[in-house]
Amino acid sequence: MSGAALGLEIVFVFFLALFLLHRYGDFKKQHRLVIIGTLLAWYLCFLIVFILPLDVSTTIYNRCKHAAANSSPPENSNITGLYATANPVPSQHPCFKPWSYIPDGIMPIFWRVVYWTSQFLTWILLPFMQSYARSGGFSITGKIKTALIENAIYYGTYLLIFGAFLIYVAVNPHLHLEWNQLQTIGIAAANTWGLFLLVLLLGYGLVEIPRSYWNGAKRGYLLMKTYFKAAKLMTEKADAEENLEDAMEEVRKVNESIKYNHPLRKCVDTILKKCPTEYQEKMGRNMDDYEDFDEKHNIYPSEKSLVKLHKQVIYSVQRHRRTQVQWQILLEQAFYLEDVAKNETSATRQFVHTFQSPEPENRFIQYFYNPTFEWYWECLLRPWFYKILAVVLSIFSVIVVWSECTFFSTTPVLSLFAVFIQLAEKTYNYIYIEIACFLSIFFLSICVYSTVFRIRVFNYYYLATHHQTDAYSLLFSGMLFCRLTPPLCLNFLGLTHMDSSISHKNTQPTAYTSIMGSMKVLSFIADGFYIYYPMLVVILCIATYFSLGTRCLNLLGFQQFMGDDDMTSDLVNEGKELIRKGKICLLK
């Protein structure tokens, strides 16, 4: 089985990343390079999360093997008996190979390839692709030029941070600059930035994920929140339609002013291809007008203004299409939740739908998920399942918060993650070690990654399901994942005391920690920031629990769902009326 587990997980993670990307991206309409870049970024980050438990179990086995080799009796036969009496060695040594053992030399190479590829993506390639995708240029050269200009300040900022660390090492008389130390400085700079963002996202996810399931178990809560979303989405939908109309009006004017034989006519044709079909038909080129353009008497838009218009059209069309799809999905969700509310008092205990799905269901699903089973699940079982799941997740969150505040203590060991792993290490229960590591890092990843999927920065960054995420947001999410995953894994290894810089033990490090180098080159980072900054997760959890961020956004005019707010009640009532009108239209 050596290496088989690694191969299976590599294949499984690839299809997992492909499935998620298919859910959010559009393989048919988006550029292939955007799809490939995002898929590679997501794949590498998910791969680190899934493979790290195998690295931990392999490291524990190697430590045991090393300890057994050091404790073996000397070869001198004259003292063998005396040594054996004083140091009895069990007949069956517990150092057996785990089923997922990875041979020596594979993991260091594997981690180097994965880590440095992800760093190349997040710091160089993906930012460039972001600017390239957003550019309204009509040629590859023009888009590349725009991307280079936009990223000049971006790259300069991070070079400045790296330079600051470099100067610190240079002026330190106890340190001498070598290639390995320069590499460690770069890793420390990247991980410091990632850890700063990691704690912010983790503090939100540790509270919001259990609370979302607890609130989801409340009768009527999801329906009220759906009404609230409907009111907000209708506002966004109207704004998107207005922006599209404005953009199409500008395109119409440009289309009429620039004739067929104008040098910029190709640019106008490119813009027209990005417009919706109904607008293309209205603004079809007037083929009966063969009048040559006159540069002296007419004022024509410049190529720069056409580039700006092209960018505006791409953004407006994508936003309009996204709001239209989201509105249809929200209507279906609202109708279904209203059906759940009506069926709760059903005497027949048969779930009845107001609207039947137009797509025929699978016969297997129809047989098992029949109206009776659906009624019991939706009206009785799911609320209890959500409550139990919320309690379990809350316990995990408390364990994480406690361990983040105490993982630096090695005597006594206070981090619960370290306690569980060390207990399993004494019995060399590799299955338990891998399951415990996987569940721990998987929960941390869910808290962080789910926040990445939930956050929305106005309309510039927004991950929308049903293939409605734009190229910029997909690439930005790939950048975030690549920056968050390495510090997330280092933080996990610190929580479990598998990182020698935390445990202060002269033991064999994991292959993942070995590629990071010795962080002692920057002692104020290794012994200060990495140790004490994660404690801020307590403050962030408290702020999230009391919804301080939500209340601040409400004060700033960004309406958020709050049950005790008058504005929330008004929007809920407005959304309820919108859903009612939508239902009437469909019934007609």
XYZ file of C-alpha atoms in Angstrom:
588
model
C 0.000 0.000 0.000
C 3.048 2.312 0.041
C 2.210 5.391 -1.946
C -1.243 4.083 -2.913
C -3.025 6.366 -0.430
C -1.106 9.350 -1.796
C -2.081 8.483 -5.369
C -5.750 7.955 -4.486
C -5.988 11.273 -2.656
C -4.286 13.117 -5.518
C -6.956 11.829 -7.917
C -9.862 12.375 -5.496
C -8.854 15.961 -4.688
C -8.587 16.794 -8.387
C -12.182 15.773 -9.036
C -13.315 17.591 -5.871
C -11.706 20.832 -7.066
C -13.145 20.286 -10.559
C -16.643 19.742 -9.131
C -16.526 22.931 -7.029
C -15.140 24.981 -9.902
C -17.897 23.691 -12.190
C -20.460 24.814 -9.598
C -19.135 28.375 -9.491
C -17.484 28.905 -12.875
C -18.704 28.566 -16.443
C -16.492 26.232 -18.460
C -18.171 27.146 -21.746
C -18.035 30.951 -21.593
C -14.959 31.745 -19.515
C -11.440 31.777 -20.884
C -9.609 28.467 -20.625
C -6.596 30.061 -18.942
C -8.883 31.440 -16.202
C -10.396 27.995 -15.632
C -7.001 26.263 -15.645
C -5.395 28.846 -13.326
C -8.249 28.732 -10.816
C -8.493 24.940 -10.950
C -4.761 24.576 -10.330
C -4.861 26.990 -7.376
C -7.860 25.281 -5.762
C -6.437 21.843 -6.464
C -3.051 22.544 -4.876
C -4.612 24.051 -1.755
C -7.092 21.203 -1.261
C -4.242 18.774 -1.896
C -2.208 20.213 0.979
C -5.160 19.828 3.351
C -5.809 16.189 2.377
C -2.175 15.025 2.206
C -0.907 16.636 5.433
C -2.398 13.897 7.717
C -0.411 11.292 5.759
C 2.715 13.364 6.341
C 1.980 13.427 10.093
C 1.495 9.642 10.374
C 4.622 8.972 8.292
C 6.644 11.345 10.482
C 5.446 9.625 13.673
C 6.489 6.254 12.231
C 9.909 7.615 11.249
C 10.376 9.027 14.762
C 9.497 5.663 16.251
C 11.861 3.877 13.881
C 14.647 6.312 14.743
C 14.027 5.881 18.475
C 14.039 2.083 18.113
C 17.319 2.200 16.225
C 18.939 4.331 18.931
C 17.657 2.069 21.710
C 18.904 -1.210 20.142
C 21.614 -3.090 22.135
C 25.277 -2.712 21.127
C 26.765 -5.265 18.772
C 29.456 -6.277 21.357
C 28.295 -9.724 22.495
C 30.118 -9.417 25.864
C 27.725 -6.723 27.101
C 24.616 -7.715 25.188
C 23.096 -9.652 28.058
C 23.728 -6.913 30.604
C 22.323 -4.248 28.227
C 19.265 -6.351 27.493
C 18.607 -6.831 31.211
C 18.852 -3.110 31.967
C 16.997 -2.036 28.816
C 14.521 -4.722 27.837
C 13.214 -4.346 24.318
C 9.737 -5.669 23.612
C 9.593 -8.734 21.406
C 7.082 -6.985 19.173
C 8.156 -3.385 18.684
C 5.209 -1.061 17.918
C 7.029 0.560 14.979
C 4.995 -1.085 12.248
C 4.434 0.750 8.980
C 1.124 2.560 8.655
C -1.070 1.494 5.744
C -0.579 4.933 4.190
C 3.189 5.051 4.662
C 4.938 7.202 2.068
C 8.537 6.146 1.257
C 11.403 8.412 2.217
C 12.272 11.188 -0.191
C 8.845 11.470 -1.819
C 7.144 13.907 0.538
C 9.869 16.625 0.565
C 9.872 16.729 -3.244
C 6.086 16.639 -3.343
C 5.733 19.545 -0.874
C 8.351 21.653 -2.658
C 6.555 21.286 -5.977
C 3.119 21.991 -4.453
C 4.232 24.894 -2.252
C 6.347 26.800 -4.750
C 3.827 26.276 -7.544
C 1.074 27.718 -5.350
C 3.290 30.650 -4.379
C 4.096 31.360 -8.022
C 0.378 31.346 -8.759
C -0.671 33.617 -5.922
C 2.069 36.224 -6.127
C 2.841 36.401 -9.851
C 0.564 34.584 -12.292
C -2.962 34.974 -10.840
C -2.676 38.747 -10.131
C -1.494 39.220 -13.702
C -4.368 37.083 -15.023
C -6.834 39.098 -12.935
C -5.821 42.344 -14.553
C -5.689 40.655 -17.951
C -9.233 39.285 -17.546
C -10.645 42.654 -16.430
C -8.928 44.588 -19.177
C -11.090 45.965 -21.950
C -8.266 45.867 -24.470
C -8.910 44.562 -27.966
C -5.533 42.901 -28.476
C -3.370 40.576 -26.449
C -0.599 43.172 -26.371
C -2.936 45.832 -25.036
C -4.255 43.550 -22.300
C -0.739 42.532 -21.258
C 0.340 46.181 -21.086
C -2.659 47.071 -18.918
C -2.001 44.113 -16.613
C 1.656 45.043 -16.151
C 0.826 48.658 -15.298
C -1.902 47.690 -12.811
C 0.354 45.177 -11.047
C 3.423 47.428 -10.844
C 2.300 48.930 -7.512
C 1.069 45.535 -6.319
C 4.399 43.814 -6.896
C 6.313 46.806 -5.530
C 4.435 46.638 -2.232
C 5.371 43.029 -1.572
C 8.952 43.593 -2.658
C 9.066 46.332 -0.034
C 7.875 43.903 2.665
C 10.452 41.316 1.601
C 13.108 44.035 1.579
C 12.260 44.999 5.157
C 12.828 41.425 6.337
C 16.016 41.307 4.290
C 17.369 44.469 5.926
C 16.562 43.078 9.379
C 18.674 39.992 8.706
C 21.471 42.017 7.085
C 21.915 44.363 10.069
C 21.745 41.507 12.592
C 25.390 40.691 13.462
C 24.518 37.148 14.536
C 23.109 36.205 11.154
C 24.815 35.636 7.822
C 22.809 35.763 4.629
C 22.715 32.485 2.728
C 20.385 31.134 0.072
C 18.419 29.000 2.550
C 17.978 32.009 4.830
C 16.797 34.186 1.939
C 14.307 31.482 1.062
C 13.125 31.381 4.672
C 12.687 35.172 4.693
C 10.447 34.962 1.645
C 8.402 32.150 3.200
C 8.115 34.073 6.488
C 6.935 37.213 4.688
C 4.258 35.282 2.773
C 3.107 33.313 5.817
C 2.962 36.431 7.983
C 0.588 38.109 5.541
C -1.437 34.890 5.250
C -1.648 34.383 9.029
C -2.887 37.947 9.478
C -5.818 37.265 7.144
C -6.261 33.682 8.372
C -7.108 34.699 11.936
C -9.676 37.225 10.708
C -11.493 34.651 8.569
C -11.146 31.890 11.172
C -12.651 34.023 13.930
C -15.709 34.644 11.784
C -16.132 31.054 10.619
C -15.766 29.477 14.078
C -18.913 31.287 15.233
C -20.920 31.788 12.067
C -20.890 28.179 10.823
C -22.415 26.627 13.995
C -24.822 29.563 14.318
C -26.007 29.227 10.719
C -27.037 25.610 11.344
C -28.683 26.494 14.661
C -30.683 29.290 13.049
C -31.491 27.033 10.114
C -33.280 24.707 12.533
C -35.624 27.498 13.648
C -39.011 27.349 12.002
C -39.548 30.306 9.764
C -36.024 31.720 10.132
C -34.839 30.598 6.709
C -38.045 31.854 5.107
C -37.708 35.292 6.708
C -34.076 35.502 5.621
C -35.064 34.477 2.093
C -37.643 37.301 2.004
C -34.901 39.683 3.142
C -32.553 38.445 0.419
C -35.322 38.836 -2.158
C -35.783 42.520 -1.310
C -32.037 43.193 -1.518
C -31.600 41.154 -4.677
C -34.464 42.966 -6.396
C -32.685 46.270 -5.698
C -29.450 44.882 -7.102
C -31.315 43.392 -10.053
C -32.931 46.757 -10.898
C -29.550 48.482 -10.579
C -27.943 45.892 -12.871
C -30.672 46.394 -15.470
C -30.202 50.149 -15.327
C -26.424 49.838 -15.729
C -26.918 47.497 -18.677
C -29.320 49.923 -20.334
C -26.827 52.765 -19.903
C -24.016 50.668 -21.348
C -26.148 49.564 -24.298
C -27.088 53.198 -24.989
C -23.406 54.085 -25.175
C -22.792 51.138 -27.485
C -25.686 52.244 -29.698
C -24.239 55.734 -30.070
C -20.784 54.383 -30.863
C -22.231 51.872 -33.311
C -24.069 54.622 -35.204
C -21.133 57.043 -35.270
C -18.410 54.655 -36.404
C -19.077 53.474 -39.959
C -18.140 50.192 -41.554
C -14.887 51.506 -43.047
C -13.591 53.277 -39.919
C -10.281 51.884 -38.534
C -11.947 51.323 -35.137
C -14.916 49.427 -36.576
C -13.342 46.095 -35.578
C -13.283 47.284 -31.969
C -16.981 48.165 -32.146
C -17.778 44.738 -33.596
C -15.910 43.130 -30.717
C -18.004 45.106 -28.223
C -21.226 44.150 -30.035
C -20.386 40.474 -29.705
C -20.307 40.876 -25.909
C -23.816 42.393 -25.829
C -26.946 40.285 -25.207
C -28.568 38.824 -28.318
C -31.648 41.064 -28.190
C -29.469 44.176 -28.158
C -27.296 42.867 -30.974
C -30.385 42.506 -33.145
C -31.498 46.062 -32.390
C -28.074 47.521 -33.072
C -27.306 45.510 -36.194
C -24.950 47.245 -38.511
C -26.676 49.400 -41.148
C -25.334 47.759 -44.265
C -27.118 50.261 -46.543
C -24.955 53.113 -45.254
C -21.706 53.020 -47.221
C -20.790 56.621 -46.565
C -17.106 56.979 -45.819
C -16.167 58.484 -42.505
C -14.877 62.047 -42.459
C -12.164 62.731 -39.899
C -12.436 66.497 -40.379
C -16.131 67.064 -39.734
C -17.065 64.251 -37.346
C -15.833 63.609 -33.805
C -15.126 59.948 -33.213
C -14.396 58.198 -29.912
C -10.793 57.293 -29.265
C -9.512 53.746 -28.865
C -8.948 54.425 -25.167
C -12.623 55.309 -24.675
C -13.647 52.156 -26.566
C -11.446 50.083 -24.256
C -13.232 51.633 -21.283
C -16.623 50.961 -22.870
C -15.648 47.375 -23.654
C -14.742 46.808 -19.999
C -18.024 48.380 -18.881
C -20.055 46.190 -21.241
C -18.377 42.979 -20.042
C -19.046 43.881 -16.403
C -22.644 45.030 -16.983
C -23.645 41.974 -19.021
C -22.125 39.542 -16.539
C -23.742 41.268 -13.562
C -27.148 41.415 -15.273
C -27.026 37.714 -16.160
C -25.954 36.809 -12.627
C -28.786 38.720 -10.933
C -31.341 37.197 -13.323
C -30.201 33.646 -12.524
C -29.986 34.340 -8.793
C -33.499 35.771 -8.777
C -34.912 32.605 -10.329
C -33.024 30.442 -7.828
C -34.216 32.594 -4.916
C -37.816 32.307 -6.096
C -37.542 28.519 -6.129
C -36.038 28.525 -2.620
C -38.766 30.795 -1.290
C -41.533 28.678 -2.848
C -40.056 25.526 -1.338
C -39.681 27.069 2.150
C -43.282 28.297 1.971
C -44.311 24.751 1.085
C -42.425 23.478 4.149
C -44.292 25.961 6.359
C -47.638 24.847 4.924
C -46.883 21.121 5.175
C -45.886 21.286 8.852
C -49.574 21.101 9.803
C -50.456 18.462 7.220
C -52.576 15.626 8.649
C -51.716 13.239 5.796
C -47.938 13.624 6.367
C -47.449 13.800 2.612
C -45.307 16.648 1.297
C -47.226 18.623 -1.324
C -45.428 21.048 -3.670
C -47.022 24.169 -5.066
C -44.875 23.898 -8.196
C -43.575 20.591 -9.470
C -40.061 20.497 -10.824
C -40.065 20.734 -14.655
C -37.157 18.297 -14.821
C -38.082 14.608 -14.336
C -36.492 13.180 -11.212
C -34.420 10.039 -11.140
C -36.492 6.916 -10.480
C -34.160 5.882 -7.676
C -34.656 9.265 -5.965
C -38.399 9.118 -6.525
C -38.586 5.710 -4.872
C -36.693 6.578 -1.698
C -37.303 10.328 -1.433
C -41.065 9.982 -1.760
C -43.588 12.558 -0.405
C -43.830 10.720 2.946
C -40.074 10.592 3.521
C -39.754 14.198 2.359
C -42.392 15.299 4.902
C -40.648 13.542 7.802
C -37.257 14.938 6.779
C -38.283 18.530 6.156
C -40.883 18.922 8.923
C -39.482 16.734 11.718
C -35.952 15.382 11.253
C -33.988 18.200 9.654
C -34.521 20.766 12.449
C -33.206 18.271 15.024
C -30.354 17.215 12.750
C -29.323 20.841 12.307
C -29.417 21.473 16.060
C -27.269 18.427 16.827
C -24.829 19.402 14.086
C -24.687 22.967 15.435
C -23.838 21.674 18.935
C -21.089 19.389 17.582
C -19.606 22.208 15.520
C -19.762 24.535 18.524
C -17.743 22.039 20.568
C -15.143 21.910 17.795
C -15.039 25.718 17.751
C -14.437 25.873 21.509
C -11.612 23.333 21.180
C -10.016 25.404 18.416
C -10.246 28.664 20.381
C -8.808 27.050 23.516
C -5.966 25.434 21.575
C -5.139 28.661 19.711
C -4.643 30.392 23.057
C -2.608 27.621 24.694
C -0.714 25.765 21.942
C 2.593 27.441 22.898
C 2.519 25.713 26.308
C 4.511 22.470 26.162
C 4.743 21.767 29.887
C 1.986 21.062 30.642
C 0.447 20.369 27.235
C -2.759 22.441 27.140
C -3.647 22.306 23.463
C -6.335 19.642 23.072
C -5.187 18.906 19.532
C -1.706 18.091 20.849
C -3.138 15.997 23.697
C -5.179 13.825 21.312
C -2.299 13.311 18.871
C 0.238 12.520 21.616
C -2.103 9.952 23.184
C -2.499 8.250 19.816
C 1.257 8.455 19.198
C 1.959 6.435 22.367
C -0.035 3.503 20.988
C 0.963 4.161 17.367
C -2.638 4.042 16.250
C -2.014 5.474 12.801
C -5.636 5.199 11.660
C -6.766 7.303 14.612
C -3.922 9.787 14.047
C -4.851 10.302 10.406
C -8.582 10.575 11.117
C -8.001 13.023 13.986
C -5.622 15.125 11.888
C -7.929 15.110 8.903
C -11.028 16.088 10.904
C -9.105 18.841 12.692
C -7.552 20.433 9.630
C -10.747 19.862 7.629
C -12.769 21.793 10.219
C -10.216 24.614 10.242
C -10.284 24.685 6.443
C -14.089 24.764 6.336
C -14.149 27.718 8.738
C -11.637 29.624 6.616
C -12.664 28.582 3.101
C -16.396 28.959 3.719
C -15.747 32.540 4.781
C -13.931 33.103 1.488
C -16.998 31.792 -0.354
C -19.374 33.915 1.743
C -17.658 37.303 1.806
C -18.584 39.848 -0.782
C -16.658 43.016 -1.556
C -19.362 45.123 -3.192
C -19.613 43.742 -6.746
C -15.888 43.370 -7.385
C -15.435 40.073 -5.549
C -18.413 37.740 -5.337
C -18.473 33.943 -5.628
C -21.907 33.019 -6.985
C -23.155 29.474 -7.536
C -24.790 28.054 -10.677
C -21.851 29.108 -12.917
C -22.364 32.837 -12.267
C -18.943 33.802 -10.866
C -16.902 36.134 -13.055
C -13.273 35.520 -13.986
C -11.934 38.199 -11.628
C -13.620 36.637 -8.576
C -12.518 33.119 -9.501
C -8.888 34.180 -9.811
C -9.094 36.231 -6.618
C -10.415 33.221 -4.705
C -7.505 31.149 -6.035
C -5.097 33.794 -4.771
C -6.713 33.787 -1.325
C -6.611 29.999 -1.067
C -2.926 29.871 -2.006
C -2.074 32.537 0.568
C -4.190 31.102 3.376
C -3.400 27.382 3.094
C 0.339 27.359 4.040
C -0.134 29.399 7.267
C -3.261 27.346 8.001
C -1.234 24.119 7.834
C 1.603 25.586 9.897
C -0.920 26.734 12.471
C -2.405 23.220 12.585
C 1.032 21.656 13.064
C 1.643 24.153 15.852
C -1.655 23.226 17.530
C -0.663 19.533 17.456
C 2.959 20.262 18.542
C 4.247 18.578 15.381
C 6.239 21.732 14.660
C 9.557 21.540 16.526
C 9.728 25.342 16.799
C 6.591 25.137 18.974
C 7.247 21.910 20.883
C 10.955 22.785 21.390
C 11.838 19.113 21.000
C 14.788 17.798 19.048
C 12.661 15.440 16.988
C 12.344 14.739 13.296
C 10.101 17.399 11.713
C 7.372 16.689 9.222
C 8.329 16.940 5.578
C 6.029 19.962 5.273
C 7.824 21.882 8.053
C 11.216 20.984 6.646
C 10.594 22.888 3.410
C 9.710 26.015 5.406
C 13.209 26.226 6.823
C 14.115 27.385 10.310
C 12.007 30.384 11.242
C 14.610 31.217 13.904
C 16.216 33.381 11.233
C 13.447 35.846 12.108
C 13.048 35.262 15.827
C 10.574 38.101 16.376
C 8.281 36.389 13.863
C 8.777 32.801 15.060
C 8.684 33.529 18.812
C 6.362 36.534 18.722
C 3.886 36.991 15.905
C 3.322 33.260 15.186
C 2.735 32.557 18.890
C 0.647 35.445 20.166
C -1.225 36.787 17.155
C -3.562 33.721 16.868
C -4.888 34.601 20.336
C -6.803 37.454 18.720
C -9.218 34.813 17.448
C -10.966 35.116 20.840
C -11.750 38.799 20.254
C -12.920 38.114 16.716
C -15.173 35.278 17.884
C -16.754 37.548 20.509
C -17.266 40.286 17.913
C -18.868 37.783 15.526
C -21.082 36.323 18.247
C -22.530 39.733 19.060
C -22.724 40.610 15.322
C -20.640 43.753 15.756
C -19.613 43.725 12.098
C -23.222 43.374 10.975
C -24.325 46.228 13.203
C -21.527 48.454 11.908
C -22.523 47.747 8.301
C -26.116 48.604 9.174
C -24.999 51.924 10.634
C -23.058 52.640 7.448
C -26.154 52.028 5.332
C -25.462 48.454 4.143
C -28.596 46.578 5.172
C -27.904 43.271 6.905
C -30.333 40.674 8.209
C -31.035 41.411 11.886
C -34.187 40.172 13.565
C -34.513 43.094 15.987
C -34.154 45.868 13.431
C -36.974 47.955 11.896
C -35.183 48.146 8.554
C -34.933 44.345 8.487
C -38.676 44.022 9.099
C -39.446 46.452 6.297
C -37.235 44.558 3.860
C -38.739 41.227 4.932
C -42.232 42.533 4.240
C -41.073 43.938 0.908
C -39.475 40.646 -0.046
C -42.580 38.707 0.969
C -44.667 40.858 -1.377
C -42.172 40.353 -4.211
C -42.288 36.581 -3.750
C -46.087 36.680 -3.708
C -46.163 38.595 -6.996
C -43.681 36.160 -8.504
C -45.862 33.218 -7.485
C -48.960 34.853 -8.992
C -47.135 35.371 -12.291
C -46.124 31.704 -12.434
C -49.607 30.480 -11.522
C -51.074 32.470 -14.384
